[in-house]
Short mmCIF file of C-alpha atoms in Angstrom, two decimals:
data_model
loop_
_atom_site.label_atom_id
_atom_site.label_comp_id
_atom_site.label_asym_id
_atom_site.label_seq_id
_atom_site.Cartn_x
_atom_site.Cartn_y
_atom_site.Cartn_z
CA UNK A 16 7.71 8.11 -33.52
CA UNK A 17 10.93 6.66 -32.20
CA UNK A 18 9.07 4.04 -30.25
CA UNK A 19 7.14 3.05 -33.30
CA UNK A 20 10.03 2.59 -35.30
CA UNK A 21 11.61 0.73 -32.88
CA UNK A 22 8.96 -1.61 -31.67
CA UNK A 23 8.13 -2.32 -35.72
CA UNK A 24 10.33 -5.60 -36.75
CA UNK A 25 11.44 -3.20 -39.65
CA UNK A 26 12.76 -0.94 -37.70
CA UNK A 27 14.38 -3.40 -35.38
CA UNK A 28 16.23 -4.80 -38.95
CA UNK A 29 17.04 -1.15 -39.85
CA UNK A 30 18.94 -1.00 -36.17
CA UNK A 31 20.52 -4.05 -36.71
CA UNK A 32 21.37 -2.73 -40.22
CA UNK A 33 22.85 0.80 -39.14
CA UNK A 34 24.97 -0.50 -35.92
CA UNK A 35 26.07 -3.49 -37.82
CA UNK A 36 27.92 -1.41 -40.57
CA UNK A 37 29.41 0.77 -37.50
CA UNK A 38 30.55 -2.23 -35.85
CA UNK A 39 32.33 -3.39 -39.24
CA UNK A 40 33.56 -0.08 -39.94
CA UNK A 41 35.59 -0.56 -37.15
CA UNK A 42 36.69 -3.89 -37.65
CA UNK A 43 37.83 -2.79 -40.84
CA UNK A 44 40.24 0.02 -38.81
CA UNK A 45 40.94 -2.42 -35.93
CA UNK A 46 42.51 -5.09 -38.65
CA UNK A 47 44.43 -2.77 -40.29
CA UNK A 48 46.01 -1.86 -37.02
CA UNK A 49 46.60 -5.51 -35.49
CA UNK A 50 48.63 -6.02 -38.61
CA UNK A 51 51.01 -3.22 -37.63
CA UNK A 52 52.43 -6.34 -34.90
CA UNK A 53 54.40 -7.17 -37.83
CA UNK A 54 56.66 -4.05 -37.87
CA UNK A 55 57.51 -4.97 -34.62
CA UNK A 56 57.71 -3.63 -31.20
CA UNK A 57 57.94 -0.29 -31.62
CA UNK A 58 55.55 0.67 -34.09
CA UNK A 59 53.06 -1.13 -32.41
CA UNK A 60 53.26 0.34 -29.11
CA UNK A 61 53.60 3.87 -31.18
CA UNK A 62 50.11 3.01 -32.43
CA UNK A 63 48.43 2.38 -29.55
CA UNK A 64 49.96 5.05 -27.99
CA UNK A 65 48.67 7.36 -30.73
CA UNK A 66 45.04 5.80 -30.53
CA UNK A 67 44.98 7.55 -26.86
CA UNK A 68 46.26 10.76 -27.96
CA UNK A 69 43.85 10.87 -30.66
CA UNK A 70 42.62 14.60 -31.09
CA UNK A 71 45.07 16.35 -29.09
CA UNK A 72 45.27 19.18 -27.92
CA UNK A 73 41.66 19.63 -28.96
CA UNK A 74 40.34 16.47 -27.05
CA UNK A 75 42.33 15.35 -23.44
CA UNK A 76 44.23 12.08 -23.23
CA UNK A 77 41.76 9.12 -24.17
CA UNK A 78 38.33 10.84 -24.64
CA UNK A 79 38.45 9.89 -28.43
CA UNK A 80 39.40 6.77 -27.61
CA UNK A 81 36.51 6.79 -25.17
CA UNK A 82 34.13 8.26 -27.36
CA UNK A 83 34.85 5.39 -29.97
CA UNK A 84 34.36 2.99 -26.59
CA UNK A 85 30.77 4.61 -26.27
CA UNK A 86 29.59 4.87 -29.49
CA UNK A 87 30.58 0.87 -30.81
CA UNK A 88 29.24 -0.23 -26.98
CA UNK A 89 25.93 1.33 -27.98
CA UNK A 90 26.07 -0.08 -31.50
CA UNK A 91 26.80 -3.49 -29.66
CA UNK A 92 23.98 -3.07 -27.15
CA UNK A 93 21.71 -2.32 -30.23
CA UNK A 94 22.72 -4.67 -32.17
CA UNK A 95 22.16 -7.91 -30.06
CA UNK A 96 18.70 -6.51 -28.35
CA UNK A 97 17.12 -6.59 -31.51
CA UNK A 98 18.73 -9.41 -32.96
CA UNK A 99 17.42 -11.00 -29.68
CA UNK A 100 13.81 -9.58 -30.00
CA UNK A 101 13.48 -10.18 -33.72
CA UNK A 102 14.48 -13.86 -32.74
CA UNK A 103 11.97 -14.14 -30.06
CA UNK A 104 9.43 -12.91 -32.74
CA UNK A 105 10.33 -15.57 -35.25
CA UNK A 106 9.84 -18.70 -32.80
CA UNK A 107 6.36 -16.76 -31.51
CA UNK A 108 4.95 -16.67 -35.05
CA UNK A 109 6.33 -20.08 -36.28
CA UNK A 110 3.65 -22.41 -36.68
CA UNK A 111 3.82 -25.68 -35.10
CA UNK A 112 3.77 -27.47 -38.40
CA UNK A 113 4.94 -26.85 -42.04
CA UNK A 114 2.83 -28.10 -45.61
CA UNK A 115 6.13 -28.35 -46.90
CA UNK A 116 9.58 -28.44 -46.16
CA UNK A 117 11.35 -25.10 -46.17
CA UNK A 118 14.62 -24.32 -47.93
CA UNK A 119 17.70 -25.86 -46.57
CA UNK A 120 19.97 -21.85 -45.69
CA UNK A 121 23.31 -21.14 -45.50
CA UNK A 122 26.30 -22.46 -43.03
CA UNK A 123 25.90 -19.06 -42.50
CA UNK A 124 22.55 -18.13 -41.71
CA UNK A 125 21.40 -21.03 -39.95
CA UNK A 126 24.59 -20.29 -37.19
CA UNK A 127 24.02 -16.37 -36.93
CA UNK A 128 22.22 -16.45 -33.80
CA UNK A 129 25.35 -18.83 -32.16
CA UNK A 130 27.80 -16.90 -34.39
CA UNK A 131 26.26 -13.49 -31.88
CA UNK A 132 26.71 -15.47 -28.64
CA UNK A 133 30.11 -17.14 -29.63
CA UNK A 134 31.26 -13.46 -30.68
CA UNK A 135 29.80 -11.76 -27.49
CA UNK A 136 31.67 -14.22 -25.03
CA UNK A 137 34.56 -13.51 -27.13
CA UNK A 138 34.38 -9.56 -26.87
CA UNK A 139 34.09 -9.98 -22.96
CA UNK A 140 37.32 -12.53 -22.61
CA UNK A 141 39.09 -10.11 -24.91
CA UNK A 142 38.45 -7.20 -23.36
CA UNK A 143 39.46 -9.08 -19.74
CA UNK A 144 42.64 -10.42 -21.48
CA UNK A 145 44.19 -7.10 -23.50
CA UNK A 146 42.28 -4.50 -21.71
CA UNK A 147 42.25 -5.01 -18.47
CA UNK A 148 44.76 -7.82 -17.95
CA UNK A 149 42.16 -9.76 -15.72
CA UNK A 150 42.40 -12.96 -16.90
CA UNK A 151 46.18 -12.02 -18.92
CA UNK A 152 48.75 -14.80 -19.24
CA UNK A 153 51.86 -14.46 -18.23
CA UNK A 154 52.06 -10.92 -16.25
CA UNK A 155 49.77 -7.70 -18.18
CA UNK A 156 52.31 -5.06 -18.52
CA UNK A 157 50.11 -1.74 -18.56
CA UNK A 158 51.33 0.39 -21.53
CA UNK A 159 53.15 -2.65 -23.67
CA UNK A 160 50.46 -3.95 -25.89
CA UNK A 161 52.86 -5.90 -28.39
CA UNK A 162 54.30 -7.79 -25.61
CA UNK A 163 50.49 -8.29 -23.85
CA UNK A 164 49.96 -9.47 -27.46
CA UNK A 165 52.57 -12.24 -27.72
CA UNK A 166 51.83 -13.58 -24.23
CA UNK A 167 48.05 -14.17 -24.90
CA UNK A 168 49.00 -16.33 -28.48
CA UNK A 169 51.75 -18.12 -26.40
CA UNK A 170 48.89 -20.02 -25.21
CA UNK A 171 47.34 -22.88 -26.74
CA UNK A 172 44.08 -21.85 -25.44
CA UNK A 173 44.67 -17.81 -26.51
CA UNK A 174 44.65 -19.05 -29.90
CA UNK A 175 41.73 -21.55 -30.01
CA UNK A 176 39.41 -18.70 -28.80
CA UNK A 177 41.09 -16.13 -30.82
CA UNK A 178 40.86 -18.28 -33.71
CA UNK A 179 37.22 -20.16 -33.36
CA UNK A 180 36.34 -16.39 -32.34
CA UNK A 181 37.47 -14.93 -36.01
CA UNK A 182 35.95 -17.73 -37.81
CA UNK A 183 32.15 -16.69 -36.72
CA UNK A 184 33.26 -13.40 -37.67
CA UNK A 185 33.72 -14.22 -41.23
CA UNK A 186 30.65 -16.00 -41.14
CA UNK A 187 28.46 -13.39 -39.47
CA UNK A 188 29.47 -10.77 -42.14
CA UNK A 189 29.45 -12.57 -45.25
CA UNK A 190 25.68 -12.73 -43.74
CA UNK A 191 25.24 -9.51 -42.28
CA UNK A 192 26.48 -7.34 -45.05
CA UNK A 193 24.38 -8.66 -47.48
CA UNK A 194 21.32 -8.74 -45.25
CA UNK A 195 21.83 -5.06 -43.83
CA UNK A 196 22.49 -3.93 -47.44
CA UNK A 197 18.46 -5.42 -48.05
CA UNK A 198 17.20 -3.91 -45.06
CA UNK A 199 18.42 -0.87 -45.86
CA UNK A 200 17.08 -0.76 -49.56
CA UNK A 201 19.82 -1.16 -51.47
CA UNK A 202 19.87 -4.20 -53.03
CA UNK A 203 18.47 -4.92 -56.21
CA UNK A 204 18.21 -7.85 -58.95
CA UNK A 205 21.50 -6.19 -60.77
CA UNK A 206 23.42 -5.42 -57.35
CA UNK A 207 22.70 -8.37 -55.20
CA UNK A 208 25.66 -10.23 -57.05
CA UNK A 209 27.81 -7.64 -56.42
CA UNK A 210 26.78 -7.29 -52.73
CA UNK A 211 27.22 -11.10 -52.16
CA UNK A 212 30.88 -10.89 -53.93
CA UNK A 213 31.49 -7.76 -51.53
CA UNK A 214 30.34 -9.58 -48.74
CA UNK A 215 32.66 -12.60 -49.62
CA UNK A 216 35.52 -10.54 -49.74
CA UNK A 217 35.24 -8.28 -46.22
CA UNK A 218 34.63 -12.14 -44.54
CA UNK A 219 37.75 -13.69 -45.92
CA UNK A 220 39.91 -10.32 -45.65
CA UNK A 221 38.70 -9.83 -42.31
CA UNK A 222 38.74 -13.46 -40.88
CA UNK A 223 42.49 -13.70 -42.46
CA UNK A 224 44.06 -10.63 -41.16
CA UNK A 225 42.75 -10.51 -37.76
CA UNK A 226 43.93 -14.68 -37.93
CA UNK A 227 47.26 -13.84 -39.30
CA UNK A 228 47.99 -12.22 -35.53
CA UNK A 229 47.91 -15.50 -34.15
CA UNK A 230 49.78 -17.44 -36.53
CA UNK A 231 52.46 -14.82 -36.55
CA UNK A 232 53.44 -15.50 -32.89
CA UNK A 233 52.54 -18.85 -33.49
CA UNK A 234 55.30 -19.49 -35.90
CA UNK A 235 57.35 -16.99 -34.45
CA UNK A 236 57.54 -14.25 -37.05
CA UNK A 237 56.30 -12.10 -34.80
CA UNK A 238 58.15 -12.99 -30.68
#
């Protein structure tokens, strides 16, 4: 039954749907703690700290933290294999010619599928710059996050990719909230407005908070 579902281009939407929402869930959470930069040092090291004694004593030192790893790598991995497949099924049943022209779409929607590689690179070169400190500027320092921070936006480059990065973002969920609230049945003519206003609001809150990071260090409110 699984295997149905998933090899149905339904089901590959619902999958999109379902691991999209987890993905933004935690976007939502991950904002909301990048902004705590701006209470300085302190505080900011205190959270991170906290995210890896998360459940304690009950879970050990970082397997919440690791469980969250697992579960949005998984909702990653989901998400762009059947974006990628459901792609792949679109050019296959294209026909080589159209009667008539079809509807000029979104900024949005036509850039979704470079708006999922653009963010994927992204995810990889932030992961190697504040995770691991492989490709760091200016000296990692294991266990100082707010300083690993300020390094990385020191950079001209650091921001350009940070930035460009955050914009797709915005894009990709003004589009993708709307379209996994469809898949999932629950639009409507009477809620689609207020699904596209809800959608317009996550992008811009979103794209602005995780941007206002940046700019802080970039105009030295937060050094």
């Amino acid at each position: 039954m699984a295997r149905t579902v998933w090899d149905s281009s339904v089901g590959k939407k619902a999958v999109m749907a379902v691991s999209g929402i987890v993905m933004l869930l935690y976007l939502v959470v991950h904002m909301i703690g990048n902004l705590k930069i701006f209470f300085g040092p302190g505080e900011f090291n205190h959270y991170a700290h906290w995210l890896r004694t998360l459940g304690e004593p009950f879970m050990h030192y970082e397997w919440t933290l690791w469980l969250i790893r697992v579960v949005l790598v998984a909702a990653v991995v989901a998400h762009a294999v059947s974006a990628y497949q459901l792609s792949r099924r679109d050019l296959r049943a294209r026909p080589s010619k159209y009667v008539h022209n079809k509807p000029r779409a979104s900024y949005a929607t036509r850039t979704m599928r470079w708006g999922g590689v653009i963010l994927g690179l992204f995810i990889v070169w932030h992961l190697l710059d504040l995770t691991t400190g492989t490709v760091h500027a200016g000296g990692f320092q294991e266990g100082h996050p707010y300083q690993n921070v300020v390094d990385t936006f020191s950079t001209w480059y650091g921001n350009v990719v940070y930035i460009v990065a955050m914009l797709a973002l915005g894009l990709h969920v003004r589009h993708g909230f709307f379209s996994a609230a469809q898949t999932l049945g629950a639009g409507s003519r009477t809620r689609n407005r207020a699904f596209r206003a809800v959608a317009d609001v996550l992008a811009l809150l979103l794209t602005a908070g995780f941007v206002a990071v940046p700019v802080g260090v970039m105009t030295g409110v937060v050094s």
